[in-house]
Coordinates of C-alpha atoms in Angstrom, one line a residue:
M1 CA -137.9 25.5 11.7
A2 CA -136.9 29.0 10.6
T3 CA -139.6 31.1 9.1
E4 CA -139.2 33.3 6.0
P5 CA -138.9 37.0 6.9
E6 CA -141.9 39.0 6.1
P7 CA -141.4 41.2 3.0
E8 CA -141.0 44.9 3.8
P9 CA -144.1 46.8 3.0
D10 CA -144.0 48.7 -0.3
A11 CA -143.4 52.3 0.8
V12 CA -145.5 55.2 -0.4
V13 CA -143.2 57.7 -2.0
F14 CA -145.8 60.3 -3.2
E15 CA -149.4 60.9 -2.7
A16 CA -151.9 63.4 -4.1
P17 CA -154.8 62.5 -1.7
A18 CA -157.6 63.3 -4.1
H19 CA -156.0 61.7 -7.1
F20 CA -153.3 59.0 -6.7
R21 CA -150.8 57.3 -4.5
I22 CA -147.4 56.1 -5.9
Y23 CA -145.3 53.4 -4.3
R24 CA -141.5 52.8 -4.4
S25 CA -142.1 49.7 -6.6
G26 CA -143.7 51.9 -9.3
K27 CA -147.2 50.7 -8.4
I28 CA -150.0 53.3 -8.5
D29 CA -153.3 53.5 -6.7
R30 CA -155.7 55.7 -8.5
L31 CA -158.0 57.2 -5.8
H32 CA -161.5 58.6 -6.0
R33 CA -161.8 57.9 -9.7
P34 CA -164.8 59.6 -11.3
P35 CA -167.3 57.2 -12.8
C36 CA -166.9 56.1 -16.4
L37 CA -169.9 57.0 -18.6
P38 CA -171.0 55.1 -21.7
A39 CA -171.1 56.7 -25.0
G40 CA -174.6 57.6 -26.4
V41 CA -177.0 60.4 -26.8
D42 CA -176.7 63.3 -24.3
E43 CA -180.2 64.5 -23.5
A44 CA -179.1 67.9 -22.3
T45 CA -177.2 68.9 -25.5
G46 CA -178.4 66.5 -28.2
V47 CA -174.8 65.4 -28.8
T48 CA -174.2 61.8 -29.8
S49 CA -171.0 60.0 -28.9
K50 CA -169.4 56.7 -29.8
D51 CA -166.2 54.8 -29.0
V52 CA -163.8 53.6 -31.7
V53 CA -160.9 51.3 -31.1
I54 CA -157.9 52.4 -33.3
D55 CA -155.3 49.9 -32.2
G56 CA -156.4 46.5 -30.8
A57 CA -152.9 45.7 -29.7
T58 CA -152.4 48.7 -27.5
G59 CA -156.0 49.3 -26.6
L60 CA -155.9 52.8 -28.0
S61 CA -159.4 54.2 -28.5
V62 CA -161.1 57.5 -29.1
R63 CA -164.5 58.8 -28.2
L64 CA -166.2 60.9 -30.9
Y65 CA -168.8 63.6 -30.2
L66 CA -171.2 64.6 -33.0
P67 CA -173.4 67.6 -32.2
K68 CA -177.0 67.8 -33.4
L69 CA -177.0 68.6 -37.1
H70 CA -179.2 71.6 -37.9
E71 CA -177.7 71.7 -41.5
P72 CA -176.8 68.1 -42.3
S73 CA -174.8 69.0 -45.4
K74 CA -172.6 71.5 -43.5
K75 CA -169.2 70.3 -42.6
L76 CA -168.0 70.8 -39.0
P77 CA -164.6 71.8 -37.7
V78 CA -162.8 68.8 -36.0
L79 CA -161.3 69.2 -32.6
V80 CA -158.9 66.5 -31.3
F81 CA -158.9 66.6 -27.5
F82 CA -156.3 65.2 -25.1
H83 CA -157.4 64.8 -21.4
G84 CA -155.3 65.8 -18.4
G85 CA -154.3 64.0 -15.3
G86 CA -150.5 64.2 -15.1
F87 CA -150.2 61.3 -17.6
L88 CA -151.2 59.1 -14.7
I89 CA -155.0 59.3 -14.2
E90 CA -158.2 60.1 -16.0
S91 CA -159.6 58.7 -19.3
A92 CA -161.7 59.8 -22.3
D93 CA -164.8 58.0 -20.9
S94 CA -164.6 59.5 -17.4
S95 CA -167.6 61.7 -16.3
T96 CA -165.2 64.6 -16.0
Y97 CA -164.4 64.8 -19.7
H98 CA -167.6 63.3 -21.1
N99 CA -169.6 66.0 -19.3
Y100 CA -167.2 68.7 -20.5
L101 CA -167.0 67.7 -24.2
N102 CA -170.7 67.2 -24.7
P103 CA -171.5 70.9 -24.1
L104 CA -168.3 71.9 -25.9
A105 CA -169.3 70.0 -29.1
A106 CA -172.8 71.5 -28.9
A107 CA -171.8 75.1 -28.2
A108 CA -168.9 75.3 -30.7
G109 CA -170.7 73.2 -33.4
V110 CA -167.6 71.0 -33.6
L111 CA -166.9 67.3 -34.1
V112 CA -164.7 66.2 -31.2
V113 CA -162.3 63.3 -31.1
S114 CA -161.2 62.6 -27.5
V115 CA -158.1 60.4 -27.3
D116 CA -157.9 57.7 -24.6
Y117 CA -154.1 57.3 -24.5
R118 CA -152.2 54.8 -22.3
L119 CA -151.3 56.0 -18.8
A120 CA -148.0 55.9 -16.9
P121 CA -146.4 54.3 -14.9
E122 CA -147.6 51.1 -16.5
H123 CA -146.9 52.7 -19.9
P124 CA -144.3 55.4 -19.4
L125 CA -143.9 58.2 -21.8
P126 CA -143.6 58.5 -24.8
A127 CA -146.6 56.0 -24.9
A128 CA -149.1 58.8 -24.3
Y129 CA -147.4 61.1 -26.9
D130 CA -147.3 58.2 -29.4
D131 CA -150.9 57.3 -28.8
S132 CA -152.0 60.9 -29.2
W133 CA -150.1 61.3 -32.4
A134 CA -151.7 58.1 -33.7
G135 CA -155.1 59.5 -32.7
L136 CA -154.5 62.8 -34.4
L137 CA -153.4 61.1 -37.7
W138 CA -156.4 58.7 -37.5
A139 CA -158.8 61.7 -37.1
A140 CA -157.1 63.6 -40.0
S141 CA -157.4 60.6 -42.2
A142 CA -161.3 60.7 -41.9
Q143 CA -161.5 56.9 -42.0
D144 CA -164.5 57.0 -39.7
G145 CA -167.9 57.5 -41.2
W146 CA -168.8 60.4 -39.0
L147 CA -165.5 62.2 -39.8
A148 CA -165.8 61.5 -43.5
E149 CA -169.4 62.7 -43.8
H150 CA -169.5 65.5 -41.3
G151 CA -165.9 66.6 -40.6
D152 CA -164.1 69.5 -42.3
M153 CA -160.5 68.4 -42.3
A154 CA -159.5 71.7 -43.6
R155 CA -160.4 73.1 -40.1
L156 CA -158.6 70.9 -37.7
F157 CA -158.0 72.0 -34.1
L158 CA -156.1 70.5 -31.1
A159 CA -157.0 71.1 -27.5
G160 CA -156.1 69.7 -24.1
D161 CA -156.0 70.5 -20.4
S162 CA -153.1 70.2 -18.0
A163 CA -151.1 67.1 -19.3
G164 CA -153.3 67.3 -22.3
G165 CA -152.2 70.8 -23.0
N166 CA -148.6 69.5 -22.8
I167 CA -149.5 66.8 -25.3
A168 CA -151.0 69.4 -27.6
H169 CA -147.7 71.3 -27.6
D170 CA -145.8 68.1 -28.5
M171 CA -148.3 67.4 -31.3
L172 CA -147.7 70.8 -32.8
L173 CA -144.0 70.1 -33.0
R174 CA -144.5 66.6 -34.4
A175 CA -146.8 68.0 -37.1
A176 CA -144.1 70.4 -38.1
S177 CA -141.2 67.9 -38.2
N178 CA -143.1 64.9 -39.5
G179 CA -145.2 66.5 -42.3
G180 CA -148.3 66.1 -40.2
P181 CA -151.8 67.4 -41.0
R182 CA -152.5 71.1 -41.3
I183 CA -153.8 72.4 -38.0
E184 CA -155.7 75.6 -37.9
G185 CA -155.7 76.2 -34.2
A186 CA -154.6 74.9 -30.8
L187 CA -156.1 75.5 -27.4
L188 CA -153.8 74.9 -24.4
L189 CA -156.0 74.9 -21.3
H190 CA -153.9 75.3 -18.1
P191 CA -151.1 73.3 -19.8
W192 CA -148.7 71.4 -17.5
F193 CA -145.1 72.5 -18.0
G194 CA -142.2 72.5 -15.5
G195 CA -138.5 72.6 -14.9
S196 CA -135.8 71.7 -12.4
T197 CA -135.6 75.2 -11.0
A198 CA -138.6 77.3 -9.8
V199 CA -139.4 80.3 -11.9
E200 CA -140.9 83.6 -10.8
G201 CA -144.3 83.1 -9.2
E202 CA -143.7 79.3 -8.7
T203 CA -143.0 77.9 -5.3
P204 CA -140.1 75.5 -4.8
A205 CA -142.6 72.9 -3.6
A206 CA -144.6 73.1 -6.9
A207 CA -141.5 72.7 -8.9
A208 CA -140.5 69.7 -6.8
I209 CA -143.9 68.0 -7.2
T210 CA -143.8 68.5 -10.9
G211 CA -140.4 67.0 -11.1
M212 CA -141.4 64.0 -9.0
I213 CA -144.6 63.3 -11.0
W214 CA -142.6 63.7 -14.3
C215 CA -140.0 61.2 -13.2
Y216 CA -142.8 58.5 -12.7
A217 CA -144.5 59.5 -16.0
C218 CA -141.2 59.6 -17.9
P219 CA -138.5 57.7 -16.0
G220 CA -136.1 57.7 -19.0
A221 CA -136.0 61.5 -19.4
A222 CA -132.3 62.4 -19.5
G223 CA -132.8 66.0 -18.4
G224 CA -135.4 65.2 -15.7
A225 CA -138.0 68.0 -15.6
D226 CA -135.9 70.0 -18.0
D227 CA -136.7 67.5 -20.7
P228 CA -137.9 69.7 -23.6
R229 CA -141.3 67.9 -23.6
M230 CA -141.8 69.1 -20.0
N231 CA -139.9 72.4 -20.2
P232 CA -140.3 73.9 -23.7
L233 CA -138.1 76.8 -22.7
A234 CA -135.1 74.6 -21.6
P235 CA -131.8 75.0 -23.5
G236 CA -131.9 72.9 -26.6
A237 CA -135.7 72.7 -26.7
P238 CA -137.2 72.8 -30.3
A239 CA -137.7 76.3 -31.5
L240 CA -141.2 77.6 -30.8
E241 CA -141.4 79.2 -34.3
K242 CA -141.9 75.6 -35.6
L243 CA -145.3 75.3 -33.9
A244 CA -147.5 73.9 -36.7
C245 CA -150.7 75.9 -36.3
E246 CA -152.1 79.2 -37.4
R247 CA -153.8 80.3 -34.1
M248 CA -153.3 79.5 -30.5
L249 CA -155.1 80.2 -27.2
V250 CA -153.3 79.7 -23.9
A251 CA -155.5 79.7 -20.8
A252 CA -154.5 79.8 -17.2
G253 CA -156.1 80.2 -13.8
Q254 CA -154.8 83.1 -11.7
S255 CA -154.6 81.0 -8.6
D256 CA -153.1 78.0 -10.4
E257 CA -149.5 77.4 -9.6
L258 CA -148.9 76.2 -13.1
A259 CA -149.8 79.7 -14.4
A260 CA -146.2 80.7 -13.4
R261 CA -145.1 78.4 -16.3
D262 CA -148.0 79.1 -18.6
R263 CA -147.4 82.8 -19.0
P264 CA -143.7 82.5 -19.9
Y265 CA -144.6 79.9 -22.5
Y266 CA -147.2 82.2 -24.0
D267 CA -144.7 85.1 -23.9
A268 CA -142.0 83.0 -25.5
V269 CA -144.3 81.9 -28.3
T270 CA -145.3 85.5 -29.1
A271 CA -141.7 86.7 -28.9
S272 CA -140.5 84.0 -31.3
P273 CA -140.5 84.3 -35.1
W274 CA -143.6 82.1 -35.2
R275 CA -146.0 83.8 -37.6
G276 CA -149.3 82.7 -36.0
T277 CA -151.6 84.7 -33.7
A278 CA -151.7 83.8 -30.0
T279 CA -154.2 84.8 -27.3
W280 CA -153.8 84.8 -23.5
V281 CA -156.8 84.2 -21.2
E282 CA -156.4 84.3 -17.4
S283 CA -159.4 83.5 -15.1
E284 CA -159.3 85.7 -12.0
G285 CA -159.3 83.9 -8.7
E286 CA -159.5 80.4 -10.2
G287 CA -157.3 77.3 -9.7
H288 CA -156.1 74.5 -11.9
V289 CA -158.7 73.2 -14.4
F290 CA -161.5 74.8 -12.4
F291 CA -163.7 74.6 -15.5
L292 CA -163.9 70.8 -15.2
E293 CA -164.8 70.9 -11.5
K294 CA -167.4 73.7 -11.6
P295 CA -168.5 74.0 -15.2
E296 CA -171.5 76.1 -14.3
C297 CA -169.6 79.0 -12.7
E298 CA -169.4 82.3 -14.5
N299 CA -165.6 82.1 -15.1
A300 CA -166.0 78.6 -16.7
K301 CA -168.8 79.9 -19.0
Q302 CA -166.6 82.9 -20.0
L303 CA -163.7 80.5 -20.8
M304 CA -166.1 78.3 -22.8
D305 CA -167.1 81.3 -24.8
R306 CA -163.4 82.1 -25.6
V307 CA -162.8 78.5 -26.6
N308 CA -165.9 78.5 -28.8
G309 CA -164.9 81.8 -30.4
K310 CA -161.5 80.3 -31.4
V311 CA -163.1 77.3 -33.0
D312 CA -166.3 78.6 -34.5
R313 CA -165.4 81.4 -36.9
H314 CA -168.7 80.8 -38.7
H315 CA -170.9 81.9 -35.7
R316 CA -173.3 84.6 -36.9
P317 CA -174.5 87.3 -34.4
P318 CA -177.6 89.3 -35.1
L319 CA -177.4 91.2 -38.4
V320 CA -176.5 94.9 -38.1
A321 CA -176.6 97.5 -40.9
A322 CA -173.3 99.1 -42.0
G323 CA -172.6 102.7 -41.0
V324 CA -170.8 104.7 -38.3
D325 CA -170.4 103.0 -34.9
D326 CA -171.1 105.7 -32.2
A327 CA -169.0 104.0 -29.6
T328 CA -165.8 103.6 -31.6
G329 CA -166.2 106.0 -34.6
V330 CA -165.4 103.1 -37.0
V331 CA -167.1 103.4 -40.4
S332 CA -168.2 100.3 -42.2
K333 CA -169.7 99.7 -45.7
D334 CA -171.0 96.8 -47.8
V335 CA -169.4 96.1 -51.1
V336 CA -171.3 93.9 -53.5
L337 CA -169.2 91.4 -55.3
D338 CA -171.9 89.8 -57.4
V339 CA -175.3 91.2 -58.0
G340 CA -176.6 87.9 -59.3
T341 CA -175.9 85.9 -56.1
G342 CA -176.1 88.7 -53.6
L343 CA -172.5 88.0 -52.5
F344 CA -171.0 90.9 -50.7
V345 CA -168.4 91.7 -48.0
R346 CA -168.6 94.3 -45.2
V347 CA -165.5 96.4 -45.0
F348 CA -164.5 98.2 -41.8
L349 CA -162.2 101.2 -42.3
P350 CA -159.3 101.0 -42.2
G351 CA -159.0 97.3 -43.0
K352 CA -161.2 94.6 -41.5
V353 CA -163.7 92.6 -43.5
D354 CA -166.5 90.2 -42.7
R355 CA -166.9 87.5 -45.3
L356 CA -170.6 86.8 -45.5
H357 CA -172.4 83.8 -47.2
R358 CA -169.2 81.8 -47.3
P359 CA -169.5 78.5 -49.2
P360 CA -169.0 75.3 -47.3
L361 CA -165.4 74.0 -47.0
V362 CA -164.7 70.5 -48.1
A363 CA -162.0 68.1 -46.8
A364 CA -159.5 66.6 -49.1
G365 CA -159.9 62.9 -49.9
V366 CA -161.3 60.6 -52.6
D367 CA -164.0 62.0 -54.9
D368 CA -166.4 59.1 -55.6
A369 CA -167.7 60.7 -58.8
T370 CA -164.3 61.1 -60.6
G371 CA -162.0 58.9 -58.6
V372 CA -159.7 61.9 -58.1
V373 CA -157.7 61.8 -54.8
S374 CA -156.7 65.1 -53.1
K375 CA -154.6 66.1 -50.2
D376 CA -153.5 69.4 -48.5
V377 CA -149.8 70.3 -48.2
V378 CA -148.7 73.2 -46.0
L379 CA -145.9 75.2 -47.7
D380 CA -145.4 77.8 -45.0
V381 CA -146.6 77.3 -41.4
G382 CA -145.8 81.0 -40.6
T383 CA -148.1 82.5 -43.3
G384 CA -150.6 79.6 -43.4
L385 CA -149.9 79.1 -47.1
F386 CA -151.1 75.7 -48.3
V387 CA -152.0 74.0 -51.5
R388 CA -154.6 71.3 -52.3
V389 CA -153.2 68.7 -54.8
F390 CA -155.5 66.7 -57.0
L391 CA -154.3 63.4 -58.5
P392 CA -156.6 61.8 -61.1
K393 CA -157.2 58.0 -61.2
V394 CA -154.4 56.4 -63.1
Q395 CA -155.6 53.6 -65.5
D396 CA -153.6 50.4 -65.7
Q397 CA -152.4 51.1 -69.3
D398 CA -151.2 54.6 -68.2
L399 CA -149.1 53.4 -65.2
G400 CA -145.7 55.1 -65.3
K401 CA -147.0 57.9 -67.6
K402 CA -146.3 61.4 -66.4
L403 CA -149.1 63.9 -66.2
P404 CA -149.1 67.6 -67.0
V405 CA -149.1 69.8 -63.9
L406 CA -151.7 72.6 -63.6
V407 CA -151.2 75.3 -60.9
Y408 CA -154.6 76.9 -60.3
F409 CA -155.4 80.2 -58.6
H410 CA -159.0 80.7 -57.3
G411 CA -161.0 83.8 -57.8
G412 CA -162.9 86.1 -55.4
G413 CA -161.6 89.6 -55.9
F414 CA -158.5 88.8 -53.8
I415 CA -160.9 89.1 -50.8
I416 CA -163.0 85.9 -50.6
E417 CA -162.9 82.2 -51.4
S418 CA -160.3 79.5 -50.8
A419 CA -158.8 76.3 -52.3
D420 CA -160.8 74.1 -49.9
S421 CA -164.2 75.7 -50.6
A422 CA -166.8 73.3 -52.1
M423 CA -167.0 75.3 -55.3
Y424 CA -163.3 75.0 -56.2
H425 CA -162.8 71.6 -54.8
N426 CA -165.6 70.2 -57.0
Y427 CA -164.5 72.1 -60.1
L428 CA -160.9 71.0 -59.8
N429 CA -161.8 67.4 -59.2
S430 CA -163.6 67.6 -62.6
V431 CA -160.7 69.4 -64.3
A432 CA -158.1 66.9 -63.0
A433 CA -160.3 64.0 -64.2
A434 CA -161.3 65.4 -67.6
A435 CA -157.8 66.8 -68.5
G436 CA -155.9 63.8 -67.0
M437 CA -153.6 66.2 -65.2
L438 CA -152.2 66.8 -61.7
V439 CA -153.7 70.0 -60.3
V440 CA -152.1 72.2 -57.5
S441 CA -154.7 74.6 -56.1
V442 CA -153.2 77.5 -54.2
N443 CA -154.7 78.9 -51.0
Y444 CA -153.1 82.3 -51.0
R445 CA -153.6 84.9 -48.3
L446 CA -156.6 87.2 -48.7
A447 CA -156.9 91.0 -48.5
P448 CA -157.5 93.3 -46.7
E449 CA -155.9 91.5 -43.7
N450 CA -153.1 90.6 -46.1
P451 CA -153.1 93.2 -48.9
L452 CA -151.4 92.7 -52.2
P453 CA -148.8 91.7 -53.0
A454 CA -149.3 88.9 -50.4
G455 CA -151.6 87.0 -52.8
Y456 CA -149.2 87.3 -55.6
D457 CA -146.2 86.4 -53.5
D458 CA -148.0 83.3 -52.1
S459 CA -149.0 82.2 -55.6
W460 CA -145.4 82.6 -56.9
A461 CA -144.1 80.6 -54.0
A462 CA -146.6 77.8 -54.7
L463 CA -145.8 77.8 -58.4
Q464 CA -142.1 77.4 -57.6
W465 CA -142.9 74.7 -55.1
A466 CA -144.9 72.8 -57.7
V467 CA -142.2 72.8 -60.3
S468 CA -139.6 71.8 -57.8
A469 CA -141.3 68.4 -57.5
L470 CA -140.5 68.2 -53.7
D471 CA -143.9 66.6 -53.2
D472 CA -144.0 62.8 -53.7
W473 CA -147.2 62.9 -55.9
I474 CA -145.6 65.5 -58.2
A475 CA -142.3 63.7 -58.2
E476 CA -143.9 60.3 -59.1
H477 CA -146.7 61.4 -61.4
G478 CA -146.1 65.0 -62.5
D479 CA -144.4 66.0 -65.8
T480 CA -142.8 69.3 -64.7
A481 CA -141.7 69.9 -68.3
R482 CA -145.4 70.4 -69.0
V483 CA -146.5 73.1 -66.6
F484 CA -149.7 75.1 -67.0
V485 CA -151.2 77.9 -64.9
A486 CA -154.8 78.8 -64.7
G487 CA -157.2 80.9 -62.7
D488 CA -160.6 82.5 -62.8
S489 CA -161.5 86.2 -62.0
A490 CA -158.8 87.4 -59.6
G491 CA -157.1 84.1 -60.2
G492 CA -156.9 85.0 -63.9
N493 CA -155.3 88.3 -62.9
I494 CA -152.8 86.3 -60.8
V495 CA -152.0 84.2 -63.9
H496 CA -150.9 87.4 -65.7
E497 CA -148.7 88.4 -62.8
M498 CA -147.1 84.9 -62.7
L499 CA -146.3 85.0 -66.4
L500 CA -144.5 88.3 -66.0
R501 CA -142.6 87.1 -62.9
A502 CA -141.7 83.9 -64.8
S503 CA -140.2 86.0 -67.5
S504 CA -138.4 88.6 -65.4
N505 CA -137.1 86.2 -62.7
K506 CA -136.0 83.4 -64.9
G507 CA -138.8 81.3 -63.4
P508 CA -140.2 78.0 -64.5
M509 CA -141.0 77.2 -68.1
I510 CA -144.7 77.5 -68.5
E511 CA -146.3 75.7 -71.5
G512 CA -149.7 77.2 -71.3
A513 CA -151.8 79.7 -69.4
I514 CA -155.6 79.8 -69.1
M515 CA -157.4 82.9 -67.9
L516 CA -161.1 82.3 -67.1
H517 CA -163.1 85.6 -67.0
P518 CA -160.0 87.5 -65.7
F519 CA -160.3 90.4 -63.4
F520 CA -158.8 93.5 -65.0
G521 CA -159.9 97.1 -64.8
G522 CA -159.0 100.8 -65.2
S523 CA -160.1 104.3 -64.3
T524 CA -161.7 105.0 -67.7
A525 CA -164.4 102.9 -69.3
I526 CA -163.4 101.1 -72.5
D527 CA -165.5 100.1 -75.5
G528 CA -168.2 97.6 -74.5
E529 CA -167.7 98.1 -70.7
S530 CA -170.9 98.7 -68.6
D531 CA -171.4 101.9 -66.6
N532 CA -170.9 100.1 -63.2
A533 CA -167.8 98.2 -64.2
V534 CA -165.3 100.9 -63.5
P535 CA -166.5 101.9 -60.0
K536 CA -167.1 98.3 -59.1
G537 CA -163.6 97.3 -60.1
S538 CA -162.1 100.4 -58.4
K539 CA -163.8 99.6 -55.1
L540 CA -162.5 96.0 -55.1
W541 CA -159.0 96.9 -56.1
A542 CA -158.9 99.6 -53.4
I543 CA -159.7 97.0 -50.8
A544 CA -157.2 94.4 -52.2
C545 CA -154.3 96.8 -52.9
P546 CA -154.8 100.0 -50.9
G547 CA -151.2 101.1 -51.5
A548 CA -151.4 101.1 -55.3
A549 CA -149.9 104.4 -56.4
N550 CA -152.1 104.7 -59.6
G551 CA -155.2 103.2 -58.1
V552 CA -157.0 100.9 -60.5
D553 CA -154.5 101.9 -63.2
D554 CA -151.8 100.0 -61.4
P555 CA -150.2 97.8 -64.1
R556 CA -151.2 94.6 -62.2
M557 CA -154.9 95.6 -62.5
N558 CA -154.6 97.4 -65.8
P559 CA -152.1 95.6 -68.0
T560 CA -152.5 98.1 -70.8
A561 CA -152.0 101.2 -68.7
P562 CA -149.1 103.5 -69.6
G563 CA -145.9 102.1 -68.2
A564 CA -147.2 98.6 -67.8
P565 CA -144.8 95.8 -68.5
A566 CA -144.7 94.9 -72.2
L567 CA -147.0 92.0 -73.0
E568 CA -144.4 90.5 -75.3
N569 CA -142.7 89.4 -72.0
L570 CA -145.4 86.9 -71.0
G571 CA -143.5 83.8 -69.9
C572 CA -145.5 81.1 -71.6
E573 CA -145.8 79.5 -75.0
R574 CA -149.6 79.4 -75.4
L575 CA -152.5 81.4 -73.9
L576 CA -156.2 80.9 -73.7
V577 CA -158.4 83.8 -72.6
C578 CA -162.1 82.8 -71.8
T579 CA -164.8 85.4 -71.4
A580 CA -168.6 85.4 -71.0
Q581 CA -171.0 87.6 -73.0
E582 CA -173.0 88.9 -70.0
D583 CA -170.0 89.2 -67.6
W584 CA -169.3 92.7 -66.3
L585 CA -165.6 92.0 -67.0
V586 CA -166.1 90.8 -70.6
A587 CA -164.8 94.0 -72.2
R588 CA -161.5 93.9 -70.3
G589 CA -161.0 90.2 -71.1
R590 CA -161.5 90.9 -74.8
A591 CA -159.2 93.9 -74.7
Y592 CA -156.5 91.9 -72.9
H593 CA -156.5 89.2 -75.6
G594 CA -156.5 91.8 -78.3
A595 CA -153.5 93.6 -76.8
V596 CA -151.5 90.3 -76.5
V597 CA -152.2 89.4 -80.1
A598 CA -151.1 92.9 -81.2
S599 CA -147.9 92.8 -79.2
A600 CA -144.5 91.4 -80.2
W601 CA -145.1 88.3 -78.1
R602 CA -144.2 85.1 -80.0
G603 CA -146.6 82.7 -78.5
S604 CA -150.1 81.7 -79.7
A605 CA -153.1 83.3 -78.1
A606 CA -156.7 81.9 -78.3
W607 CA -160.0 83.4 -77.2
H608 CA -163.2 81.6 -76.3
E609 CA -166.4 83.5 -75.4
T610 CA -169.6 81.9 -74.0
E611 CA -172.8 83.4 -75.2
G612 CA -175.5 84.5 -72.8
E613 CA -173.6 83.7 -69.6
G614 CA -172.3 85.8 -66.7
H615 CA -169.2 85.9 -64.6
V616 CA -167.7 82.5 -63.6
F617 CA -171.0 80.8 -64.5
F618 CA -169.2 77.4 -64.9
L619 CA -168.5 77.4 -61.1
R620 CA -172.1 78.0 -60.1
D621 CA -173.7 75.7 -62.7
P622 CA -171.0 73.2 -63.7
G623 CA -173.6 70.7 -65.1
C624 CA -175.0 73.0 -67.7
D625 CA -174.2 72.5 -71.4
K626 CA -172.2 75.7 -71.7
A627 CA -170.1 74.8 -68.7
K628 CA -169.4 71.4 -70.3
Q629 CA -168.4 73.1 -73.5
L630 CA -166.0 75.4 -71.7
M631 CA -164.5 72.4 -69.9
D632 CA -164.0 70.7 -73.3
R633 CA -162.3 73.8 -74.6
V634 CA -159.9 74.0 -71.6
V635 CA -159.1 70.3 -72.0
A636 CA -158.5 70.7 -75.7
F637 CA -156.1 73.6 -75.1
I638 CA -154.1 71.6 -72.5
S639 CA -153.8 68.7 -75.0
G640 CA -152.6 71.1 -77.7
A641 CA -155.6 71.0 -79.9

């Protein structure tokens, strides 16, 4: 009886002896796999980790790392990490990455979300990209208790090594084209890019190996290794100017053959119209992902320090007095912004500033106390301009009712504060709820890094965006026929500028404007102005707008200076100017209101002064009776009372 012929053995077509063996049939042997470690408490760092399944159908999960909390109320930056392994090997729970991310979370003081995406060839690309995108969106949604309680979604970072660096690049493009979350920074550690033809410094063998592995990871790629996901510099690849982050670090090893692709990628990013800032780090004498294999070596520690520096902007070195630096000749000085709180900035001539005693940042989301929902919307990836939109809880009887729209400009002397600081987030939740209106809070660029008119230009762009109703919340719930502008301190100054621009540029129709303790000044003291007000205002204005020809008598700072635009041109129907009796700016606020009333402006101007209180007291003590009275006055003004 004839016997069946023995099946031919499945031939090995590619082998990386330390990592994997690929067969003609598509089967893969994963060799010398590192042990998988359970989540838990890391004794060496104090970091606690846990695994969360995101998608039961695909098995997609993430491992979260929470560092030891020295300040439990302080929110932590969130880093979404994508592991390497050529899309074929490794996992989020392998000892390689578990042991790397525990110290990273501890050293940088960051909450890490490590994505365990599906591997090829069993799950060819784009499975890993899709899983990584799902993991990023899940992290940004803060559905997990750790992320909701401890994560600062206003400070979201991406990172990955090798294939994970490749994934991070794809995530930045997806975030730009799909309206994804705002990403502050990206760290591409020895990213894996390739192409069909070897580039300078790359051996033909390295290019061929990349091409072969890519064809197993992504067998459907029409352009082979010149698929734009593998070769971001290939013809027809998405423009690098679209990368949706503000800062980027690209790291390579001098002896890594992938460095021949990494440096051109970095150069192409910096040469593109992308408006972010990119940093290049090259470790001398080191090979591919050496920092995973020998994390205790000096070069690995130096790279870790660079990574930490990119993420942890709040790290505080020992305090040093201002003065002259002998090594560089740079002169620094401290400028007090508020005597009552001790808030100050340190200015380094000619134009760097350290923002000290920064308030904590708060992620957008649902406010339990008011029911207000907020979200962040990036308006310009290049400049980093974004807004935080607040939508009050809509009662059943009010479904379908359109809400007035308030565009708000925060204070801080044009130098400090942000739309996502706890102070403004909490205040605008209350305003949105009390006034029953949709609020758009503008996170304009700050001086001196971005001197005026950057803050004015950003505010104008955000105002135009808000009234365009391009956002779905504004389109569905906002009444853009009832637009208000408001701001405190420097934000009140911005309100004045917006009213003039609206008038001279045929801008949006503004029903009402609210100036809360507006920041105006001049070179000569006026009636009721304290002795220190003129020099204090002059110092701040010189930092914010160093190019002002008339100094503090620039019409934007002194609206009643000779040659200033006529106040009759204010582009709104109603105005409310609020001052505080003990505020160092009170005299200027009163004078502004008086000048508007005395002008030929045809609107109606109201004035409200709080006795016995100082500058922006309602932000520092929002629960006090006088803050509540001021809130009532603002709400009444909006309602037309």
